[in-house]
């Protein structure tokens, strides 16, 4: 990955096998209109998915788009990184 990558993988060593993949695609039409497409793809071990009775993993992509609309790109990604990748009490 580098500055031209089209995805970012978030991992937490305390959650082996669990990853969140942020995927983005930006299209620019002939008129110069920019359309960003952002998706969150969870990668969770099958055993963990079986324990997800509330459907958090299944609904991650839809909930991510809702967060984007409510809080904007920067705040949403910052909160996902803090929630998924950082220890409690870290800043």
Coordinates of N, CA and C in Angstrom, one line a residue:
X1 N 0.8 -1.2 0.0 CA 0.0 0.0 0.0 C 0.9 1.2 0.0
X2 N 0.3 2.3 -0.4 CA 1.0 3.6 -0.5 C 0.0 4.7 -0.7
X3 N 0.5 5.8 -1.1 CA -0.4 7.0 -1.3 C -1.4 6.7 -2.4
X4 N -1.2 5.8 -3.3 CA -2.2 5.5 -4.3 C -3.1 4.3 -4.1
X5 N -3.0 3.7 -2.9 CA -3.8 2.5 -2.5 C -5.2 2.8 -2.5
X6 N -6.0 1.8 -2.7 CA -7.5 2.0 -2.7 C -8.2 1.3 -1.5
X7 N -7.4 0.9 -0.5 CA -7.9 0.3 0.7 C -7.0 0.4 1.8
X8 N -7.5 0.2 3.0 CA -6.7 0.2 4.2 C -7.2 -0.9 5.1
X9 N -6.3 -1.7 5.7 CA -6.6 -2.8 6.6 C -6.4 -2.3 8.0
X10 N -7.4 -2.5 8.8 CA -7.2 -2.2 10.3 C -7.2 -3.5 11.0
X11 N -6.2 -3.7 11.8 CA -6.0 -4.9 12.6 C -5.8 -4.5 14.1
X12 N -6.2 -5.4 15.0 CA -5.9 -5.2 16.4 C -5.3 -6.5 16.9
X13 N -4.1 -6.5 17.4 CA -3.4 -7.7 17.9 C -4.2 -8.4 18.9
X14 N -5.0 -7.7 19.7 CA -5.8 -8.4 20.7 C -7.0 -9.2 20.1
X15 N -7.3 -9.0 18.8 CA -8.4 -9.7 18.2 C -7.8 -10.4 16.9
X16 N -7.1 -11.5 17.2 CA -6.4 -12.2 16.0 C -7.5 -12.7 15.0
X17 N -7.2 -12.5 13.8 CA -8.1 -13.0 12.7 C -9.2 -12.0 12.4
X18 N -9.4 -10.9 13.1 CA -10.4 -9.9 12.9 C -9.7 -8.7 12.2
X19 N -10.3 -8.3 11.1 CA -9.8 -7.1 10.4 C -11.0 -6.3 9.9
X20 N -10.8 -5.0 9.7 CA -11.7 -4.2 9.1 C -11.0 -3.6 7.9
X21 N -11.6 -3.7 6.7 CA -11.0 -3.2 5.5 C -11.8 -2.0 5.0
X22 N -11.2 -0.9 4.9 CA -11.8 0.3 4.4 C -11.4 0.4 2.9
X23 N -12.4 0.4 2.1 CA -12.2 0.4 0.6 C -12.8 1.7 0.1
X24 N -12.0 2.4 -0.8 CA -12.6 3.6 -1.4 C -12.3 3.6 -2.9
X25 N -13.2 4.2 -3.6 CA -13.1 4.4 -5.1 C -13.6 5.8 -5.3
X26 N -12.8 6.6 -6.1 CA -13.3 7.9 -6.4 C -13.4 8.0 -7.9
X27 N -14.5 8.4 -8.4 CA -14.7 8.6 -9.8 C -15.0 10.0 -10.2
X28 N -14.5 10.4 -11.3 CA -14.7 11.8 -11.8 C -15.2 11.7 -13.2
X29 N -16.4 12.2 -13.4 CA -17.1 12.1 -14.7 C -16.5 13.2 -15.6
X30 N -17.0 13.2 -16.8 CA -16.5 14.2 -17.9 C -16.8 15.6 -17.5
X31 N -17.8 15.9 -16.7 CA -18.2 17.2 -16.2 C -17.3 17.7 -15.0
X32 N -16.5 16.8 -14.5 CA -15.7 17.1 -13.3 C -16.3 16.8 -12.0
X33 N -17.5 16.2 -12.0 CA -18.2 15.8 -10.7 C -17.4 14.7 -10.1
X34 N -17.1 14.8 -8.8 CA -16.4 13.8 -8.1 C -17.4 13.0 -7.3
X35 N -17.3 11.6 -7.4 CA -18.2 10.8 -6.6 C -17.3 9.8 -5.8
X36 N -17.3 9.9 -4.5 CA -16.5 9.0 -3.7 C -17.4 7.8 -3.3
X37 N -16.9 6.6 -3.3 CA -17.6 5.4 -2.8 C -16.7 4.8 -1.8
X38 N -17.2 4.7 -0.5 CA -16.5 4.2 0.6 C -17.3 3.0 1.1
X39 N -16.5 1.9 1.5 CA -17.1 0.7 2.0 C -16.3 0.2 3.2
X40 N -16.9 -0.4 4.1 CA -16.2 -1.1 5.3 C -16.5 -2.6 5.2
X41 N -15.5 -3.4 5.0 CA -15.7 -4.8 4.9 C -15.0 -5.5 6.1
X42 N -15.9 -6.1 6.9 CA -15.3 -6.8 8.1 C -14.8 -8.2 7.7
X43 N -13.7 -8.6 8.2 CA -13.2 -10.0 8.1 C -13.1 -10.6 9.5
X44 N -13.9 -11.5 9.8 CA -14.1 -12.0 11.1 C -14.0 -13.6 11.0
X45 N -13.4 -14.3 11.9 CA -13.4 -15.7 11.9 C -14.8 -16.3 12.0
X46 N -15.0 -17.4 11.4 CA -16.3 -18.0 11.4 C -16.9 -18.2 12.8
X47 N -16.0 -18.6 13.7 CA -16.5 -18.9 15.1 C -17.0 -17.6 15.7
X48 N -16.4 -16.5 15.4 CA -16.9 -15.2 16.0 C -18.2 -14.8 15.3
X49 N -18.3 -15.0 14.0 CA -19.5 -14.7 13.3 C -20.7 -15.4 13.9
X50 N -20.5 -16.7 14.2 CA -21.5 -17.5 14.8 C -22.0 -17.0 16.1
X51 N -21.1 -16.3 16.8 CA -21.5 -15.7 18.1 C -22.2 -14.4 18.0
X52 N -22.2 -13.8 16.9 CA -22.7 -12.4 16.6 C -24.2 -12.5 16.5
X53 N -25.0 -12.7 17.6 CA -26.4 -12.8 17.5 C -27.1 -11.5 17.1
X54 N -26.5 -10.3 17.4 CA -27.1 -9.0 17.1 C -26.8 -8.6 15.7
X55 N -26.0 -9.4 14.9 CA -25.8 -9.0 13.5 C -24.9 -7.8 13.3
X56 N -24.0 -7.6 14.2 CA -23.1 -6.4 14.1 C -22.2 -6.6 12.8
X57 N -21.7 -7.7 12.7 CA -20.8 -7.9 11.5 C -21.5 -7.9 10.2
X58 N -22.7 -8.5 10.2 CA -23.5 -8.5 9.0 C -24.0 -7.1 8.5
X59 N -24.2 -6.3 9.5 CA -24.7 -4.9 9.2 C -23.6 -3.9 9.2
X60 N -22.3 -4.3 9.3 CA -21.2 -3.3 9.4 C -21.2 -2.3 8.3
X61 N -21.3 -2.8 7.0 CA -21.2 -1.9 5.9 C -22.4 -0.9 5.9
X62 N -23.6 -1.3 6.2 CA -24.7 -0.3 6.2 C -24.5 0.7 7.3
X63 N -24.1 0.2 8.5 CA -23.9 1.1 9.6 C -22.8 2.1 9.4
X64 N -21.7 1.6 8.7 CA -20.6 2.5 8.3 C -21.1 3.7 7.4
X65 N -22.0 3.4 6.4 CA -22.5 4.4 5.6 C -23.4 5.4 6.3
X66 N -24.1 4.9 7.3 CA -24.9 5.7 8.2 C -24.1 6.7 9.0
X67 N -23.0 6.1 9.5 CA -22.0 7.0 10.3 C -21.4 8.1 9.4
X68 N -21.1 7.7 8.2 CA -20.5 8.7 7.2 C -21.5 9.8 7.0
X69 N -22.8 9.5 6.8 CA -23.7 10.6 6.6 C -23.9 11.4 7.9
X70 N -23.9 10.8 9.0 CA -24.1 11.6 10.3 C -22.9 12.4 10.7
X71 N -21.7 11.8 10.6 CA -20.6 12.5 11.2 C -19.5 12.9 10.2
X72 N -19.6 12.5 9.0 CA -18.6 12.9 8.0 C -17.4 11.9 8.0
X73 N -16.6 12.0 6.9 CA -15.6 11.1 6.7 C -14.5 11.0 7.8
X74 N -13.9 12.2 8.1 CA -12.8 12.2 9.1 C -13.3 11.6 10.5
X75 N -14.4 12.1 11.0 CA -14.8 11.7 12.3 C -15.2 10.2 12.3
X76 N -15.8 9.7 11.2 CA -16.2 8.3 11.2 C -14.9 7.4 11.2
X77 N -14.0 7.7 10.3 CA -12.8 6.9 10.2 C -12.0 7.0 11.5
X78 N -11.9 8.1 12.1 CA -11.2 8.3 13.3 C -11.8 7.5 14.5
X79 N -13.1 7.5 14.5 CA -13.8 6.7 15.6 C -13.7 5.2 15.3
X80 N -13.7 4.8 14.1 CA -13.5 3.3 13.8 C -12.1 2.9 14.2
X81 N -11.1 3.7 13.9 CA -9.7 3.3 14.3 C -9.6 3.3 15.8
X82 N -10.1 4.3 16.5 CA -10.0 4.3 17.9 C -10.8 3.2 18.6
X83 N -12.0 2.9 18.1 CA -12.8 1.8 18.6 C -12.2 0.4 18.4
X84 N -11.7 0.2 17.2 CA -11.2 -1.1 16.8 C -9.8 -1.4 17.1
X85 N -8.9 -0.4 17.1 CA -7.5 -0.6 17.1 C -6.8 -0.2 18.4
X86 N -7.4 0.6 19.2 CA -6.7 1.2 20.4 C -7.2 0.5 21.7
X87 N -6.2 0.5 22.6 CA -6.6 0.0 23.9 C -7.4 0.9 24.7
X88 N -8.2 0.4 25.6 CA -9.0 1.3 26.5 C -8.1 2.3 27.2
X89 N -8.4 3.5 27.3 CA -7.7 4.5 28.0 C -6.5 5.1 27.2
X90 N -6.3 4.7 26.0 CA -5.3 5.3 25.1 C -5.8 6.5 24.4
X91 N -5.0 7.4 24.1 CA -5.4 8.5 23.3 C -4.5 8.6 22.0

